[in-house]
Tab-separated table of C-alpha atoms in Angstrom:
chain	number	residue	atom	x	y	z
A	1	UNK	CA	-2.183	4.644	28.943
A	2	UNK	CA	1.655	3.868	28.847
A	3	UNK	CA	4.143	5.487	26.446
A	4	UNK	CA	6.278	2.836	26.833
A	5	UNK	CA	6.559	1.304	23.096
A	6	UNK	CA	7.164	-2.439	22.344
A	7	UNK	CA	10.665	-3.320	21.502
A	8	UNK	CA	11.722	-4.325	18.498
A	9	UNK	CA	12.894	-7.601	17.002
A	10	UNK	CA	16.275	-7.825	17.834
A	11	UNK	CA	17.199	-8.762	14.155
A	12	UNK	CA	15.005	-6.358	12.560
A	13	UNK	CA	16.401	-3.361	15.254
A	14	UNK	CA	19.827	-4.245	13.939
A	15	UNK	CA	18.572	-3.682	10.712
A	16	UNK	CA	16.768	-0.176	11.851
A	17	UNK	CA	20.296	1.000	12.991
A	18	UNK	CA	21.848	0.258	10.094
A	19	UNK	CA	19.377	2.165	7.762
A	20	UNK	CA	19.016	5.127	10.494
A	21	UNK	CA	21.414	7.135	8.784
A	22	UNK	CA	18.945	7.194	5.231
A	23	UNK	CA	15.532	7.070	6.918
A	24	UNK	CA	14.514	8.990	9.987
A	25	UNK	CA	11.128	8.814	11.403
A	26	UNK	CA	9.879	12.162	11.931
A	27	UNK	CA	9.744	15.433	9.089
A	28	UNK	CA	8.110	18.361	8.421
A	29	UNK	CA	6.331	19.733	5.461
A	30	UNK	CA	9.037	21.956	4.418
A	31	UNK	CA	11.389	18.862	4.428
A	32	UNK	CA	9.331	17.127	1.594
A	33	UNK	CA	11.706	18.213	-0.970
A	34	UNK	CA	14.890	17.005	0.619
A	35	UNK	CA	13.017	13.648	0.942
A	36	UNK	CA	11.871	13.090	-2.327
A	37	UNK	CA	15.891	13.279	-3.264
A	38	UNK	CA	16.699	10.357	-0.122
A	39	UNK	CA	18.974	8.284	-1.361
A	40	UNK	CA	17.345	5.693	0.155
A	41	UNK	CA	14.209	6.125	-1.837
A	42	UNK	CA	16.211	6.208	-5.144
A	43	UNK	CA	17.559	2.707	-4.067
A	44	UNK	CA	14.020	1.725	-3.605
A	45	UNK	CA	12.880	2.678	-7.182
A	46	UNK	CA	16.629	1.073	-8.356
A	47	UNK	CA	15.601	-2.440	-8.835
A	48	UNK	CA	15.603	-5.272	-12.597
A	49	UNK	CA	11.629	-5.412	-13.166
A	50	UNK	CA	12.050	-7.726	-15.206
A	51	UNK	CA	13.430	-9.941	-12.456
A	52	UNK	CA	16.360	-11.664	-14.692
A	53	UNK	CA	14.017	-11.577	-17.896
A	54	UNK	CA	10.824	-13.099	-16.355
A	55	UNK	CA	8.636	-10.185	-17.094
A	56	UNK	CA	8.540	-7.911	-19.458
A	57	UNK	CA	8.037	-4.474	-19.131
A	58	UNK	CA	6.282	-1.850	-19.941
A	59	UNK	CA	5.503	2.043	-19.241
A	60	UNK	CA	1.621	3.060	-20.592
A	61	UNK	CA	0.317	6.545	-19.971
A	62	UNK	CA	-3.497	5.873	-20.117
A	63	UNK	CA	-6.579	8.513	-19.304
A	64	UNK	CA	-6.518	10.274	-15.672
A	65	UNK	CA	-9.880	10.937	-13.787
A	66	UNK	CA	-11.859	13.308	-16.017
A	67	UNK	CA	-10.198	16.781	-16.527
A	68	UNK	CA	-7.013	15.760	-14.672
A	69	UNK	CA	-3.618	14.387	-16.655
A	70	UNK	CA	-2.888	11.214	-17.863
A	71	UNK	CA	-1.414	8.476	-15.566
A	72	UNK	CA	1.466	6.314	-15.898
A	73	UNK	CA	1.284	2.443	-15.695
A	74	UNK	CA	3.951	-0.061	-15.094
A	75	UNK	CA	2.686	-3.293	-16.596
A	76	UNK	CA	4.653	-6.418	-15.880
A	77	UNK	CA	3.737	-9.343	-17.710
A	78	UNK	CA	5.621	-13.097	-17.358
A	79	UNK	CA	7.584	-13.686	-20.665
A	80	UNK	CA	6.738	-17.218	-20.243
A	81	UNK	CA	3.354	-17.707	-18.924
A	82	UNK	CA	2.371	-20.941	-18.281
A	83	UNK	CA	-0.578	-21.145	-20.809
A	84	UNK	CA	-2.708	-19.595	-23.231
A	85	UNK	CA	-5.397	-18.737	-20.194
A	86	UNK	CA	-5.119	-14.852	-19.040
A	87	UNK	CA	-3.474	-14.254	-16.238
A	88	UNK	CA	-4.355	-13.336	-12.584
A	89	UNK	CA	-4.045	-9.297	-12.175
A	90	UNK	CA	-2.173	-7.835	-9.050
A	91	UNK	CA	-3.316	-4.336	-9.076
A	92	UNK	CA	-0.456	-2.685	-6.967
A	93	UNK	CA	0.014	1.112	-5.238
A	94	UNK	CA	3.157	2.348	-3.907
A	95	UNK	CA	3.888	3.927	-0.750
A	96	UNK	CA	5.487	6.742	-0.186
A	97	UNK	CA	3.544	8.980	2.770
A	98	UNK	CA	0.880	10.313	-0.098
A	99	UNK	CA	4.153	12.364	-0.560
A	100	UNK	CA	6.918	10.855	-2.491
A	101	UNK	CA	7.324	7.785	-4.617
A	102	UNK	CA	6.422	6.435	-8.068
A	103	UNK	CA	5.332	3.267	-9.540
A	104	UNK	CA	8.335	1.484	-9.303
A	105	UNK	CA	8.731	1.948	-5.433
A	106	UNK	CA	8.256	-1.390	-3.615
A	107	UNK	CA	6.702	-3.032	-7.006
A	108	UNK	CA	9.764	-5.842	-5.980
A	109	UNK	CA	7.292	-7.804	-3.468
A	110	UNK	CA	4.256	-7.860	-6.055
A	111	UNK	CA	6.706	-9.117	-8.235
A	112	UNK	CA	8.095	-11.779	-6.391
A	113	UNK	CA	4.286	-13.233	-5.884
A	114	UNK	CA	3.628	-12.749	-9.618
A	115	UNK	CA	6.793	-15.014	-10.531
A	116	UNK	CA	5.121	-17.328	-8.126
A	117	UNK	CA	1.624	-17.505	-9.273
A	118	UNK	CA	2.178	-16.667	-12.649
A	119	UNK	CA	0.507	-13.097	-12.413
A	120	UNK	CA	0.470	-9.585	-14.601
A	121	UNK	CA	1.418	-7.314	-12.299
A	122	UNK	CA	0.180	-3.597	-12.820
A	123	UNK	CA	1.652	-0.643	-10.605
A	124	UNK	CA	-0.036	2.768	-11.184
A	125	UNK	CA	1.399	6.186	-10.695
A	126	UNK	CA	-0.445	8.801	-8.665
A	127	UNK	CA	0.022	12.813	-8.258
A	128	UNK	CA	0.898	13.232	-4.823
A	129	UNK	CA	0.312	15.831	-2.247
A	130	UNK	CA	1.218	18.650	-1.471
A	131	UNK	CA	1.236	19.660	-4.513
A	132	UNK	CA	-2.211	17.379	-5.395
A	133	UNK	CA	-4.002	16.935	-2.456
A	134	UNK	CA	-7.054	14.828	-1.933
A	135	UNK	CA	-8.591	13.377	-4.253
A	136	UNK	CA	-6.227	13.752	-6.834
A	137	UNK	CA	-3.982	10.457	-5.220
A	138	UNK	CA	-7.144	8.519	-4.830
A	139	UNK	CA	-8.863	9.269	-8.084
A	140	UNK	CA	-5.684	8.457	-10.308
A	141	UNK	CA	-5.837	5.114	-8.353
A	142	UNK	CA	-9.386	4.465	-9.684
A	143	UNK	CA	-8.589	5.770	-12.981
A	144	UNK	CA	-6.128	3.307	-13.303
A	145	UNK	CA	-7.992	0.455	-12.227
A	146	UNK	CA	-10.855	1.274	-14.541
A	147	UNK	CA	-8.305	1.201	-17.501
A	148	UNK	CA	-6.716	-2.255	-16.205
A	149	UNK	CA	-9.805	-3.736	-15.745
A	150	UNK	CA	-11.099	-2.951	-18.944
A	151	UNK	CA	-8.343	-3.766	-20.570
A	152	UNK	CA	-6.799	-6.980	-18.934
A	153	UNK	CA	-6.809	-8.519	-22.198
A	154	UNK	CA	-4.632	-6.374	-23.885
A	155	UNK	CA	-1.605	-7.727	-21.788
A	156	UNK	CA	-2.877	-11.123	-21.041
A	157	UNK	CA	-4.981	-10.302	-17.931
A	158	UNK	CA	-7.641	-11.783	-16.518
A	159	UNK	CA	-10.462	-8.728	-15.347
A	160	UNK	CA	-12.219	-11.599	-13.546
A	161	UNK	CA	-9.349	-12.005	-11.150
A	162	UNK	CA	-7.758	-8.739	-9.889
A	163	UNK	CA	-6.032	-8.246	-7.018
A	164	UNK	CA	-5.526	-4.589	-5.398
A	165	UNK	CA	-2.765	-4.096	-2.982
A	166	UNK	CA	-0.472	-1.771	-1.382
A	167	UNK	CA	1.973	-0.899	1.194
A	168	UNK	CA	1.728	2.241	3.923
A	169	UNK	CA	0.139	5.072	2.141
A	170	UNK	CA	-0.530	2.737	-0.917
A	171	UNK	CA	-1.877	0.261	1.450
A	172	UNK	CA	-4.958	3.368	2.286
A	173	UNK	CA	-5.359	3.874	-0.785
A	174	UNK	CA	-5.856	0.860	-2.005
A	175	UNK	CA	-8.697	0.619	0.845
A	176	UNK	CA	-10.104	3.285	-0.096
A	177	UNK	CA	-9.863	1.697	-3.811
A	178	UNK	CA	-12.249	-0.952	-2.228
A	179	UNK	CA	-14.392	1.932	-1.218
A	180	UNK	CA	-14.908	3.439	-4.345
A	181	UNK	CA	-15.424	0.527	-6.248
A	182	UNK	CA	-18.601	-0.692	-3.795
A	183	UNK	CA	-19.691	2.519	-3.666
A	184	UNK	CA	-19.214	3.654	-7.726
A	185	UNK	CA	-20.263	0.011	-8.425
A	186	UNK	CA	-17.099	-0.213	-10.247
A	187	UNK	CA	-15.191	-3.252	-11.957
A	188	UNK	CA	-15.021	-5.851	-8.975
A	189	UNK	CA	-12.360	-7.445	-7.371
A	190	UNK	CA	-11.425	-10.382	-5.903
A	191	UNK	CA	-9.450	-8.907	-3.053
A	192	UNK	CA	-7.539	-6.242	-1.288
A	193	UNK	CA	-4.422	-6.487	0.209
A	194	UNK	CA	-3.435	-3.768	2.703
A	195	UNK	CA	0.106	-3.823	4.162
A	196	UNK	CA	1.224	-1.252	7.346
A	197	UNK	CA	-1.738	0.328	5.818
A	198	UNK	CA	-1.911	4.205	6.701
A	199	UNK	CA	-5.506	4.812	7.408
A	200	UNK	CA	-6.335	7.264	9.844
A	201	UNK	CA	-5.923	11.322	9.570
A	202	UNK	CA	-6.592	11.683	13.171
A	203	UNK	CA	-3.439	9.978	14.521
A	204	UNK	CA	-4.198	9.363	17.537
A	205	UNK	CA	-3.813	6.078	18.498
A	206	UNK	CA	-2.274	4.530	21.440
A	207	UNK	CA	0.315	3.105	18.938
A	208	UNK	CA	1.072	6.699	17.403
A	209	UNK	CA	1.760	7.839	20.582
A	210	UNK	CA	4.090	4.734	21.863
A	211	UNK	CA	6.138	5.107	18.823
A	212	UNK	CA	6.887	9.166	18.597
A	213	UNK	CA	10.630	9.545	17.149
A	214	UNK	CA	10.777	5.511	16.560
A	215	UNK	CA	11.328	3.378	13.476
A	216	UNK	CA	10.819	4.621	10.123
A	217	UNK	CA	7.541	6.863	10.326
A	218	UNK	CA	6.307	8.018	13.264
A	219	UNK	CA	3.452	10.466	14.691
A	220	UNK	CA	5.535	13.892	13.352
A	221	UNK	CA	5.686	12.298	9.434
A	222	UNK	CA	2.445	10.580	9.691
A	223	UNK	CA	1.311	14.343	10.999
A	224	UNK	CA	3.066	15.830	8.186
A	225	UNK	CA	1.180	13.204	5.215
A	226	UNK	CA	-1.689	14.022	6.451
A	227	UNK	CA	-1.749	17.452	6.586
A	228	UNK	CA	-0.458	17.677	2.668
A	229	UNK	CA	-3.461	15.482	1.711
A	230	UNK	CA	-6.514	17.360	3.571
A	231	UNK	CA	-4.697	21.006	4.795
A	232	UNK	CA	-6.457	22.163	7.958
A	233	UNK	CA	-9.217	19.731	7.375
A	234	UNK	CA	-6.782	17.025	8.628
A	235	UNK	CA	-8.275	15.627	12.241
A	236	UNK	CA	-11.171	17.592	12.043
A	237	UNK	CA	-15.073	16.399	11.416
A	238	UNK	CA	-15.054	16.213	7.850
A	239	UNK	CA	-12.306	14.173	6.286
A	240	UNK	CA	-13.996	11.106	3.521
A	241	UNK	CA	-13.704	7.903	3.882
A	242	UNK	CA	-11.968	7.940	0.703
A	243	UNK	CA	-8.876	10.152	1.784
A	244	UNK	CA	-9.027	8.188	5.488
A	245	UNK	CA	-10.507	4.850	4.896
A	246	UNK	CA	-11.014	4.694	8.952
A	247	UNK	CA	-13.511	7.006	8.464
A	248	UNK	CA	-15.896	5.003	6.542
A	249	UNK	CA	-19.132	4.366	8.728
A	250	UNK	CA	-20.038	1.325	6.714
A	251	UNK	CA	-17.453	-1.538	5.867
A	252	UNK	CA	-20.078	-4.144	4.060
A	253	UNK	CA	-19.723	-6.133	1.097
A	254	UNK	CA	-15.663	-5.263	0.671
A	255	UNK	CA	-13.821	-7.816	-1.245
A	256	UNK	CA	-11.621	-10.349	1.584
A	257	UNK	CA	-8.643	-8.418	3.383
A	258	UNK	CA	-5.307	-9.340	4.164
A	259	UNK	CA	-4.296	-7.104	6.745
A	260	UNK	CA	-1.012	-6.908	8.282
A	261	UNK	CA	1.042	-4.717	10.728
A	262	UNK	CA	4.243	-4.528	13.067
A	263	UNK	CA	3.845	-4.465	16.354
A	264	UNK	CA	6.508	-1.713	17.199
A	265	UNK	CA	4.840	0.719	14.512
A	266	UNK	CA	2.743	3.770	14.354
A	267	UNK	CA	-0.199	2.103	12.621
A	268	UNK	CA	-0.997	-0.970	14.831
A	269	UNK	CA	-3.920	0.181	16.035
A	270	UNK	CA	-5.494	1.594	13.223
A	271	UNK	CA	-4.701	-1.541	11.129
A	272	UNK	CA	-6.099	-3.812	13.472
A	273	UNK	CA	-9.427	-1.708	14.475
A	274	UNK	CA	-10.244	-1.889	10.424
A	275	UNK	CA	-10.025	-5.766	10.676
A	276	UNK	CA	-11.847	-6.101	13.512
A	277	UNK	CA	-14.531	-3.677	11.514
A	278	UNK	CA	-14.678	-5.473	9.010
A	279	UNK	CA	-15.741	-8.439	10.928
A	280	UNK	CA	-17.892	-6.852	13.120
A	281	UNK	CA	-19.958	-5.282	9.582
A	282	UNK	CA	-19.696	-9.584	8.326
A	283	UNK	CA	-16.438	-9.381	6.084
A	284	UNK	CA	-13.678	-11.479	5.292
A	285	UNK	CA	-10.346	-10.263	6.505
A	286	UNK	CA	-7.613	-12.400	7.496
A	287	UNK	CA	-4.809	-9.744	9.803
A	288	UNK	CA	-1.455	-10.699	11.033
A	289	UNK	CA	0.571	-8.231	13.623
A	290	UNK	CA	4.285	-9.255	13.682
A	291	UNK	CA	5.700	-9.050	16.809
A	292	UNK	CA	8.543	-6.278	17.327
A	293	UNK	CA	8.263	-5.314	13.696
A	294	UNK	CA	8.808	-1.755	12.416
A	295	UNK	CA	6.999	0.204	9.360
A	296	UNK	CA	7.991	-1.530	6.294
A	297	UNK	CA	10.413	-3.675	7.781
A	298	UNK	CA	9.950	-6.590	5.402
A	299	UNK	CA	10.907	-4.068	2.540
A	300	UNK	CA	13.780	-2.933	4.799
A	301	UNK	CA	15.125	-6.234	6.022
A	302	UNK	CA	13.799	-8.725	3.405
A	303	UNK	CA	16.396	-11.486	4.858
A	304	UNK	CA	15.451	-11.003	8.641
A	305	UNK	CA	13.776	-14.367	9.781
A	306	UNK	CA	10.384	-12.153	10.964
A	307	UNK	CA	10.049	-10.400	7.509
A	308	UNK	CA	10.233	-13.759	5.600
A	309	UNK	CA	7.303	-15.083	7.890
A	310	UNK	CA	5.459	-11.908	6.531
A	311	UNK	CA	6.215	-12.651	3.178
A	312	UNK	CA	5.477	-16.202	3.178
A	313	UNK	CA	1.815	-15.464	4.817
A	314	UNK	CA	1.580	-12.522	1.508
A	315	UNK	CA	1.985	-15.500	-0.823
A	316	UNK	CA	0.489	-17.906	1.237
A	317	UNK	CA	-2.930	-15.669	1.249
A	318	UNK	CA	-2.897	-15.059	-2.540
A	319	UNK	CA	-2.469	-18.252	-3.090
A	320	UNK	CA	-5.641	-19.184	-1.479
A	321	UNK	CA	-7.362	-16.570	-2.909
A	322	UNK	CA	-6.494	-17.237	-6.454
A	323	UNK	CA	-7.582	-20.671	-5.857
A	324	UNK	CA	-11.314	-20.043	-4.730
């Protein structure tokens, strides 16, 4: 097997250089602190949600998993919607490693959609690890779904019509949303959307190994997310499905997928064995791998020609879904 990693786009490794300085690919554990204060991340969080006045917004601390503290929701709704009929729901989770972030990380892209297809967009707020390892992340993600679905109406949703989706570790979770939700016989929904979704504890893919000290996130800090969710039962014969949703033995009757992945990045492999499970088990999933792309790098370089492809196929996707 070669170590020799893919390049990367040329446009989008201009792009990594210039961000280098604020995001390196590899940490530790005891670096987790020091993270959390990246400037880089604060500038992530730093954004209008209300898009120039096209949503309003909304903070709503509703009930936790039982026992466990409330959780915070971001609800976006259109201040114009287009009718008096409720609204498509995009359900979103942030990223973050399962160790830093809030609800208002990367809620920009579900955002953009939801001013296109005249959506509520919801963005829940999970305890993260170390501090809260598994399934603390996972079950505030469910929590909050219950509550949305439940009650959609309250803020002009539509339970019939929810959309989960999420990016890196959010994009896990949010399969292992779909997980729970077959397997609780939970509220349904309509689909899942599961961007540079980080999926597998075991990290050891051809892909992990390619891209060691490359990009954004590579084996060490996947290594290091892993290892504050599950401790020392990280890699080893025992994780859930739930925690690593590539551990899941049966991948029937999920809601359709979008899948999608840069080539030049530590999940590749992962992300495209869980499509091609999902066929093989008689799923939907539709999965895109963008040539020479790093982790995140649409969020990164949102103007690079490559990362408005990706976006275009994200819309493009829920558009077709919302239609059927």
């Amino acid at each position: 097997m070669t170590s020799v990693p893919p390049p990367f786009d040329p446009e989008l490794a201009a792009a990594l250089e210039l961000i280098g300085e604020m995001v390196s690919p590899g940490f530790t554990l005891d670096d987790i602190p020091a993270v959390r204060q990246n400037e880089g991340i604060q500038l992530l969080a730093d954004i209008d949600l209300t898009l120039d006045g096209a949503f309003e917004v909304a903070d709503r601390a509703v009930p936790g998993p039982a026992g466990a503290p409330e959780i915070s929701l971001l609800i976006c709704r259109p201040t114009a919607p287009a009718g008096p009929t409720p609204l498509p729901v995009i359900y979103h989770v942030h990223g973050g490693g399962l160790v830093i972030g809030n609800n208002r990380v990367g809620v920009d892209l579900p955002l953009a959609w939801a001013r296109e297809l005249g959506a509520v967009v919801v963005s829940v707020e999970y305890r993260l690890a170390p501090e809260h390892p598994h399934p603390a992340p996972v079950e505030d993600v469910y929590a909050g779904l219950l509550w949305t679905a439940e009650h959609a109406t309250e803020f002009g949703g539509d339970a019939e019509r929810i959309v989960i989706a999420g990016a890196s570790a959010g994009g896990g979770l949010t399969a292992a949303l779909a997980l729970l939700l077959r397997d609780r016989q939970g509220p349904s929904v309509i689909g899942q959307m599961l961007m540079c979704p980080m999926l597998d504890d075991r990290n050891d893919t051809p892909s992990s190994h390619q891209m060691k000290g490359l990009g954004v996130w590579d084996r060490t800090a996947n290594e290091t997310g892993w290892t504050a969710l599950l401790g020392e039962a990280r890699g080893g014969p025992d994780v859930s499905p739930y925690a690593a949703p590539a551990r899941a033995t049966d991948l029937t009757n999920l809601p359709p997928a979008f899948l999608d992945v840069g080539s030049a990045e530590t999940f590749r492999d992962e992300t495209v064995a869980y499509a091609s499970r999902i066929w093989q088990s008689g799923g939907i999933a539709e999965l895109h791998v963008w040539p020479g792309g790093f982790h995140g790098f649409d969020g990164f370089a949102p103007q690079a020609a490559l990362s408005q492809s990706a976006r275009t196929a994200h819309l493009d996707w829920l558009r077709r879904l919302l239609a059927h």
